[in-house]
Tab-separated table of N, CA and C in Angstrom:
chain	number	residue	atom	x	y	z
Z	16	HIS	N	-17.816	-8.702	5.318
Z	16	HIS	CA	-17.334	-9.046	4.000
Z	16	HIS	C	-16.114	-7.610	3.786
Z	17	VAL	N	-14.938	-7.996	4.072
Z	17	VAL	CA	-14.025	-7.039	3.959
Z	17	VAL	C	-13.531	-6.775	2.223
Z	18	GLN	N	-13.458	-5.550	1.998
Z	18	GLN	CA	-13.240	-5.394	0.517
Z	18	GLN	C	-12.192	-4.262	0.459
Z	19	LEU	N	-11.200	-4.496	-0.215
Z	19	LEU	CA	-10.091	-3.310	-0.631
Z	19	LEU	C	-9.964	-3.209	-2.189
Z	20	VAL	N	-10.236	-1.867	-2.562
Z	20	VAL	CA	-10.351	-1.579	-3.960
Z	20	VAL	C	-9.163	-0.493	-4.282
Z	21	GLU	N	-8.152	-0.694	-5.121
Z	21	GLU	CA	-7.021	0.274	-5.245
Z	21	GLU	C	-7.431	0.957	-6.679
Z	22	SER	N	-6.977	2.301	-6.565
Z	22	SER	CA	-7.337	2.950	-7.965
Z	22	SER	C	-6.072	4.007	-7.901
Z	23	GLY	N	-5.997	4.568	-9.097
Z	23	GLY	CA	-4.921	5.668	-9.315
Z	23	GLY	C	-3.783	5.334	-9.995
Z	24	GLY	N	-3.424	4.031	-10.347
Z	24	GLY	CA	-2.541	3.597	-11.233
Z	24	GLY	C	-2.431	4.096	-12.775
Z	25	GLY	N	-1.381	4.207	-13.258
Z	25	GLY	CA	-1.247	4.469	-14.718
Z	25	GLY	C	0.213	4.449	-15.086
Z	26	SER	N	0.396	5.192	-16.365
Z	26	SER	CA	1.545	5.308	-16.882
Z	26	SER	C	1.782	6.854	-16.993
Z	27	VAL	N	3.299	7.008	-16.169
Z	27	VAL	CA	3.946	8.331	-16.334
Z	27	VAL	C	5.351	8.227	-16.707
Z	28	GLN	N	5.893	9.308	-16.956
Z	28	GLN	CA	7.475	9.513	-17.237
Z	28	GLN	C	8.151	9.421	-15.877
Z	29	ALA	N	9.218	9.144	-16.033
Z	29	ALA	CA	10.249	9.380	-15.054
Z	29	ALA	C	10.345	10.646	-14.486
Z	30	GLY	N	10.280	10.744	-13.300
Z	30	GLY	CA	10.453	11.982	-12.388
Z	30	GLY	C	8.904	12.450	-12.096
Z	31	GLY	N	7.667	12.023	-12.738
Z	31	GLY	CA	6.247	12.243	-12.426
Z	31	GLY	C	5.880	11.728	-11.023
Z	32	SER	N	4.725	12.054	-11.021
Z	32	SER	CA	3.839	11.479	-9.711
Z	32	SER	C	2.557	10.945	-9.963
Z	33	LEU	N	2.119	10.068	-8.999
Z	33	LEU	CA	1.013	9.422	-8.899
Z	33	LEU	C	0.371	9.370	-7.640
Z	34	ARG	N	-0.885	9.342	-7.414
Z	34	ARG	CA	-1.496	9.041	-6.028
Z	34	ARG	C	-2.485	7.880	-6.195
Z	35	LEU	N	-1.912	6.686	-5.426
Z	35	LEU	CA	-2.659	5.765	-5.428
Z	35	LEU	C	-3.770	5.703	-4.247
Z	36	SER	N	-4.994	5.140	-4.445
Z	36	SER	CA	-5.893	4.938	-3.281
Z	36	SER	C	-6.491	3.773	-3.185
Z	37	CYS	N	-6.729	3.359	-1.977
Z	37	CYS	CA	-7.319	2.017	-1.462
Z	37	CYS	C	-8.598	2.152	-0.541
Z	38	SER	N	-9.573	1.926	-1.192
Z	38	SER	CA	-10.785	2.296	-0.418
Z	38	SER	C	-11.223	1.000	0.168
Z	39	ALA	N	-11.275	0.989	1.594
Z	39	ALA	CA	-11.983	-0.237	2.176
Z	39	ALA	C	-13.104	-0.141	2.803
Z	40	SER	N	-13.639	-1.209	2.862
Z	40	SER	CA	-15.207	-1.504	3.175
Z	40	SER	C	-15.314	-2.821	4.067
Z	41	GLY	N	-16.202	-2.869	4.946
Z	41	GLY	CA	-16.461	-3.839	5.926
Z	41	GLY	C	-15.379	-4.302	6.842
Z	42	TYR	N	-14.469	-3.500	7.070
Z	42	TYR	CA	-13.290	-3.619	8.057
Z	42	TYR	C	-13.666	-2.908	9.340
Z	43	THR	N	-13.793	-3.584	10.638
Z	43	THR	CA	-14.363	-3.249	11.815
Z	43	THR	C	-13.270	-3.040	12.915
Z	44	TYR	N	-12.156	-3.635	12.593
Z	44	TYR	CA	-11.194	-3.415	13.656
Z	44	TYR	C	-10.580	-2.129	14.009
Z	45	SER	N	-10.695	-1.682	15.295
Z	45	SER	CA	-10.194	-0.629	15.650
Z	45	SER	C	-8.608	-0.485	15.590
Z	46	SER	N	-7.912	-1.408	15.794
Z	46	SER	CA	-6.551	-1.612	15.651
Z	46	SER	C	-6.185	-2.316	14.456
Z	47	TYR	N	-5.215	-1.800	13.622
Z	47	TYR	CA	-4.860	-2.771	12.582
Z	47	TYR	C	-3.526	-2.070	12.072
Z	48	CYS	N	-2.976	-2.755	10.894
Z	48	CYS	CA	-1.876	-2.187	10.198
Z	48	CYS	C	-2.295	-2.182	8.712
Z	49	MET	N	-1.864	-1.313	7.942
Z	49	MET	CA	-2.314	-1.061	6.444
Z	49	MET	C	-0.785	-0.876	5.764
Z	50	GLY	N	-0.704	-1.399	4.390
Z	50	GLY	CA	0.216	-1.352	3.713
Z	50	GLY	C	0.104	-1.401	2.347
Z	51	TRP	N	1.039	-0.758	1.713
Z	51	TRP	CA	1.257	-0.718	0.236
Z	51	TRP	C	2.214	-1.846	-0.157
Z	52	PHE	N	1.949	-2.986	-1.108
Z	52	PHE	CA	3.268	-3.691	-1.601
Z	52	PHE	C	3.069	-3.661	-3.272
Z	53	ARG	N	4.109	-3.904	-3.682
Z	53	ARG	CA	4.385	-4.132	-5.152
Z	53	ARG	C	5.006	-5.297	-5.714
Z	54	GLN	N	4.827	-5.731	-6.908
Z	54	GLN	CA	5.428	-6.914	-7.396
Z	54	GLN	C	5.581	-6.559	-9.012
Z	55	ALA	N	6.839	-6.647	-9.285
Z	55	ALA	CA	7.414	-6.289	-10.746
Z	55	ALA	C	7.485	-7.812	-11.329
Z	56	PRO	N	7.255	-8.037	-12.582
Z	56	PRO	CA	7.229	-9.025	-13.272
Z	56	PRO	C	8.676	-10.046	-12.833
Z	57	GLY	N	8.620	-11.087	-12.447
Z	57	GLY	CA	9.816	-11.803	-12.082
Z	57	GLY	C	10.421	-11.654	-10.840
Z	58	LYS	N	9.894	-10.830	-10.096
Z	58	LYS	CA	10.294	-10.297	-8.738
Z	58	LYS	C	9.386	-10.639	-7.609
Z	59	GLU	N	9.970	-10.715	-6.426
Z	59	GLU	CA	9.083	-11.063	-5.292
Z	59	GLU	C	8.274	-9.854	-4.892
Z	60	ARG	N	7.089	-9.904	-4.313
Z	60	ARG	CA	6.544	-8.930	-3.715
Z	60	ARG	C	7.340	-8.208	-2.580
Z	61	GLU	N	7.201	-6.721	-2.599
Z	61	GLU	CA	8.026	-6.266	-1.411
Z	61	GLU	C	6.997	-5.188	-0.860
Z	62	GLY	N	7.070	-4.889	0.510
Z	62	GLY	CA	6.474	-3.987	1.063
Z	62	GLY	C	7.094	-2.565	0.688
Z	63	VAL	N	6.220	-1.682	0.290
Z	63	VAL	CA	6.555	-0.375	0.072
Z	63	VAL	C	6.344	0.796	1.180
Z	64	ALA	N	5.355	0.662	1.959
Z	64	ALA	CA	4.959	1.657	3.114
Z	64	ALA	C	3.927	1.046	3.707
Z	65	ALA	N	3.830	1.418	5.113
Z	65	ALA	CA	2.832	0.913	5.892
Z	65	ALA	C	2.439	1.856	6.760
Z	66	ILE	N	1.122	1.847	7.469
Z	66	ILE	CA	0.705	2.698	8.465
Z	66	ILE	C	0.151	1.893	9.507
Z	67	ASP	N	-0.024	2.421	10.781
Z	67	ASP	CA	-1.003	1.593	11.646
Z	67	ASP	C	-2.141	2.535	11.949
Z	68	SER	N	-2.809	1.964	13.107
Z	68	SER	CA	-4.111	2.768	13.609
Z	68	SER	C	-3.491	3.722	14.417
Z	69	ASP	N	-2.231	3.777	14.797
Z	69	ASP	CA	-1.884	4.898	15.667
Z	69	ASP	C	-1.189	6.057	14.712
Z	70	GLY	N	-1.269	5.732	13.506
Z	70	GLY	CA	-0.569	6.759	12.745
Z	70	GLY	C	1.096	6.449	12.107
Z	71	SER	N	1.577	5.634	13.019
Z	71	SER	CA	2.913	5.599	12.483
Z	71	SER	C	3.373	4.998	11.322
Z	72	THR	N	4.150	5.363	10.763
Z	72	THR	CA	4.383	4.905	9.297
Z	72	THR	C	5.982	4.430	9.210
Z	73	ARG	N	5.977	3.516	8.097
Z	73	ARG	CA	7.372	3.248	7.842
Z	73	ARG	C	7.522	2.951	6.353
Z	74	TYR	N	8.647	2.966	5.865
Z	74	TYR	CA	8.788	2.899	4.136
Z	74	TYR	C	10.107	1.893	3.880
Z	75	ALA	N	9.985	1.535	2.803
Z	75	ALA	CA	11.045	0.793	2.185
Z	75	ALA	C	12.086	1.771	1.865
Z	76	ASP	N	13.408	1.301	2.016
Z	76	ASP	CA	14.469	2.135	1.760
Z	76	ASP	C	14.457	2.758	0.279
Z	77	SER	N	14.022	2.045	-0.655
Z	77	SER	CA	14.142	2.404	-1.876
Z	77	SER	C	13.083	3.295	-2.216
Z	78	VAL	N	12.087	3.946	-1.396
Z	78	VAL	CA	11.159	4.651	-1.695
Z	78	VAL	C	11.229	6.187	-0.537
Z	79	LYS	N	12.043	5.803	0.402
Z	79	LYS	CA	11.980	7.073	1.409
Z	79	LYS	C	12.259	8.445	0.667
Z	80	GLY	N	11.749	9.226	1.192
Z	80	GLY	CA	11.795	10.533	0.526
Z	80	GLY	C	11.033	10.904	-0.584
Z	81	ARG	N	10.541	9.721	-1.269
Z	81	ARG	CA	9.688	9.975	-2.640
Z	81	ARG	C	8.288	9.837	-2.236
Z	82	PHE	N	8.021	8.763	-1.542
Z	82	PHE	CA	6.507	8.224	-1.347
Z	82	PHE	C	6.040	8.449	-0.078
Z	83	THR	N	4.667	8.927	0.079
Z	83	THR	CA	4.158	9.327	1.456
Z	83	THR	C	2.829	8.621	1.532
Z	84	ILE	N	2.719	7.615	2.621
Z	84	ILE	CA	1.227	7.028	2.932
Z	84	ILE	C	0.610	7.871	3.810
Z	85	SER	N	-0.728	7.716	3.778
Z	85	SER	CA	-1.508	8.581	4.504
Z	85	SER	C	-2.844	7.730	4.472
Z	86	GLN	N	-3.730	8.339	5.548
Z	86	GLN	CA	-5.114	7.395	5.650
Z	86	GLN	C	-6.080	8.785	5.958
Z	87	ASP	N	-7.164	8.432	5.489
Z	87	ASP	CA	-8.430	9.112	5.694
Z	87	ASP	C	-9.358	8.277	6.411
Z	88	ASN	N	-9.636	8.275	7.576
Z	88	ASN	CA	-10.218	7.383	8.209
Z	88	ASN	C	-11.947	7.680	8.184
Z	89	ALA	N	-12.041	8.930	7.899
Z	89	ALA	CA	-13.570	9.381	7.720
Z	89	ALA	C	-14.003	8.732	6.234
Z	90	LYS	N	-13.033	8.611	5.227
Z	90	LYS	CA	-13.630	7.932	4.021
Z	90	LYS	C	-12.886	6.585	3.991
Z	91	ASN	N	-12.461	6.005	4.903
Z	91	ASN	CA	-11.858	4.414	4.741
Z	91	ASN	C	-10.925	4.408	3.688
Z	92	THR	N	-10.145	5.348	3.514
Z	92	THR	CA	-9.376	5.286	2.397
Z	92	THR	C	-7.830	5.389	2.605
Z	93	LEU	N	-7.184	4.594	2.125
Z	93	LEU	CA	-5.678	4.840	2.357
Z	93	LEU	C	-5.028	5.210	1.051
Z	94	TYR	N	-4.131	5.920	1.131
Z	94	TYR	CA	-3.242	6.780	-0.142
Z	94	TYR	C	-1.897	6.451	-0.068
Z	95	LEU	N	-1.405	6.464	-1.104
Z	95	LEU	CA	0.017	6.397	-1.522
Z	95	LEU	C	0.604	7.525	-2.389
Z	96	GLN	N	1.031	8.369	-1.945
Z	96	GLN	CA	1.588	9.700	-2.822
Z	96	GLN	C	2.969	9.337	-3.546
Z	97	MET	N	3.078	9.108	-4.599
Z	97	MET	CA	4.402	8.717	-5.167
Z	97	MET	C	4.705	9.837	-6.121
Z	98	ASP	N	5.994	10.511	-5.772
Z	98	ASP	CA	6.837	11.443	-6.460
Z	98	ASP	C	8.128	10.965	-6.851
Z	99	SER	N	8.836	11.832	-7.743
Z	99	SER	CA	9.885	11.420	-8.424
Z	99	SER	C	9.937	10.083	-8.723
Z	100	LEU	N	9.258	9.347	-9.558
Z	100	LEU	CA	9.026	7.897	-9.936
Z	100	LEU	C	10.144	7.735	-10.806
Z	101	LYS	N	10.574	6.434	-10.788
Z	101	LYS	CA	11.705	6.007	-11.504
Z	101	LYS	C	11.234	4.679	-12.028
Z	102	PRO	N	11.860	4.326	-13.161
Z	102	PRO	CA	11.428	3.139	-14.004
Z	102	PRO	C	11.436	1.921	-13.137
Z	103	GLU	N	12.197	1.808	-12.219
Z	103	GLU	CA	12.069	0.710	-11.172
Z	103	GLU	C	11.033	0.711	-10.452
Z	104	ASP	N	10.069	1.618	-10.500
Z	104	ASP	CA	8.764	1.851	-9.343
Z	104	ASP	C	7.874	0.922	-10.253
Z	105	THR	N	8.089	0.498	-11.287
Z	105	THR	CA	6.894	-0.122	-12.371
Z	105	THR	C	6.781	-1.507	-11.667
Z	106	ALA	N	5.391	-1.615	-11.282
Z	106	ALA	CA	4.964	-2.718	-10.659
Z	106	ALA	C	3.402	-2.734	-10.467
Z	107	VAL	N	2.791	-3.927	-10.128
Z	107	VAL	CA	1.494	-4.019	-9.772
Z	107	VAL	C	1.475	-3.601	-8.415
Z	108	HIS	N	0.807	-2.594	-7.865
Z	108	HIS	CA	0.728	-2.218	-6.517
Z	108	HIS	C	-0.457	-2.543	-5.848
Z	109	SER	N	-0.697	-3.015	-4.661
Z	109	SER	CA	-1.822	-3.565	-4.075
Z	109	SER	C	-1.545	-2.923	-2.683
Z	110	CYS	N	-2.770	-2.981	-1.967
Z	110	CYS	CA	-2.900	-2.613	-0.640
Z	110	CYS	C	-3.483	-3.632	0.164
Z	111	ALA	N	-3.173	-3.684	1.375
Z	111	ALA	CA	-3.646	-4.818	2.317
Z	111	ALA	C	-3.747	-4.176	3.843
Z	112	THR	N	-4.613	-4.753	4.420
Z	112	THR	CA	-4.780	-4.484	5.742
Z	112	THR	C	-5.008	-5.925	6.708
Z	113	ALA	N	-4.863	-5.616	8.180
Z	113	ALA	CA	-4.894	-6.818	8.863
Z	113	ALA	C	-4.746	-6.459	10.421
Z	114	PRO	N	-5.691	-7.081	11.044
Z	114	PRO	CA	-5.410	-6.695	12.613
Z	114	PRO	C	-4.146	-6.894	13.307
Z	115	PRO	N	-3.749	-6.598	14.315
Z	115	PRO	CA	-2.297	-6.412	14.660
Z	115	PRO	C	-1.624	-7.905	14.810
Z	116	ARG	N	-2.306	-8.820	15.299
Z	116	ARG	CA	-1.687	-10.261	15.387
Z	116	ARG	C	-1.533	-11.002	14.027
Z	117	TYR	N	-1.938	-10.256	12.796
Z	117	TYR	CA	-1.462	-10.617	11.517
Z	117	TYR	C	-0.563	-9.531	10.693
Z	118	CYS	N	0.097	-8.976	11.583
Z	118	CYS	CA	1.088	-7.777	11.241
Z	118	CYS	C	2.468	-8.211	11.479
Z	119	SER	N	3.273	-7.915	10.822
Z	119	SER	CA	4.802	-8.284	10.785
Z	119	SER	C	5.715	-6.967	10.195
Z	120	GLY	N	6.578	-6.419	11.219
Z	120	GLY	CA	7.205	-5.378	10.692
Z	120	GLY	C	6.465	-4.140	10.522
Z	121	GLY	N	5.162	-4.124	10.921
Z	121	GLY	CA	4.112	-3.096	10.472
Z	121	GLY	C	3.291	-3.358	9.265
Z	122	TYR	N	3.718	-4.598	8.685
Z	122	TYR	CA	2.975	-4.922	7.311
Z	122	TYR	C	2.026	-5.975	7.614
Z	123	PRO	N	0.920	-5.723	6.931
Z	123	PRO	CA	-0.047	-7.183	6.795
Z	123	PRO	C	0.761	-8.412	6.333
Z	124	ARG	N	0.527	-9.387	6.994
Z	124	ARG	CA	1.479	-10.790	6.662
Z	124	ARG	C	0.455	-11.642	5.828
Z	125	ARG	N	1.013	-12.097	4.703
Z	125	ARG	CA	0.286	-13.109	4.103
Z	125	ARG	C	0.524	-14.336	4.907
Z	126	PRO	N	-0.424	-15.624	4.689
Z	126	PRO	CA	-1.666	-15.461	3.860
Z	126	PRO	C	-2.950	-14.910	4.585
Z	127	SER	N	-2.654	-14.451	5.872
Z	127	SER	CA	-3.619	-13.678	6.570
Z	127	SER	C	-3.929	-12.340	6.074
Z	128	GLY	N	-4.981	-11.358	6.570
Z	128	GLY	CA	-5.292	-10.427	6.312
Z	128	GLY	C	-6.022	-10.171	4.968
Z	129	PHE	N	-6.406	-8.963	4.718
Z	129	PHE	CA	-7.344	-8.773	3.447
Z	129	PHE	C	-6.183	-7.797	2.403
Z	130	TRP	N	-6.715	-8.334	1.360
Z	130	TRP	CA	-5.666	-7.950	0.176
Z	130	TRP	C	-6.577	-7.253	-1.292
Z	131	GLY	N	-6.133	-6.379	-1.785
Z	131	GLY	CA	-6.761	-5.844	-3.086
Z	131	GLY	C	-6.160	-6.403	-4.086
Z	132	GLN	N	-6.798	-6.101	-5.206
Z	132	GLN	CA	-6.577	-6.868	-6.439
Z	132	GLN	C	-5.171	-6.236	-7.060
Z	133	GLY	N	-4.949	-5.107	-6.896
Z	133	GLY	CA	-3.916	-4.277	-7.476
Z	133	GLY	C	-4.044	-3.296	-8.545
Z	134	THR	N	-3.256	-2.489	-8.956
Z	134	THR	CA	-3.297	-1.326	-9.731
Z	134	THR	C	-2.000	-1.263	-10.513
Z	135	GLN	N	-1.848	-1.356	-11.698
Z	135	GLN	CA	-0.547	-1.107	-12.394
Z	135	GLN	C	-0.043	0.303	-12.294
Z	136	VAL	N	1.104	0.392	-12.027
Z	136	VAL	CA	1.883	1.589	-12.308
Z	136	VAL	C	3.207	1.248	-13.031
Z	137	THR	N	3.416	2.086	-14.106
Z	137	THR	CA	4.239	1.863	-15.301
Z	137	THR	C	5.139	3.390	-15.499
Z	138	VAL	N	6.311	3.258	-15.178
Z	138	VAL	CA	7.033	4.536	-15.478
Z	138	VAL	C	8.314	4.384	-16.203
Z	139	SER	N	8.122	5.133	-17.440
Z	139	SER	CA	9.001	5.077	-18.567
Z	139	SER	C	10.227	6.217	-18.571
């Protein structure tokens, strides 16, 4: 049973920083993609950052230079360091993972893969 649990969300002022964590358990694939997504009220979900089992990363244009995705395989944890936060970053942020056949553009693809419940990030 695969489970992803996000933490680290909260409220910050514009220009501040947050670090999100995604703790994964029960996932046994040696190859995978993992990603962070966000969804603001009234907007579609968008991919923010992704990383694969080879360590390759990719970012949405809106967060390049501000966000950094990383993983600690020993802790089975995915991170998203968010710096220089803007009000438009306000959204529920979720993590997801999938084996390669369910990855598209480096991101886990719904409805396949495994998804966390999300954590709220509010920037004012």
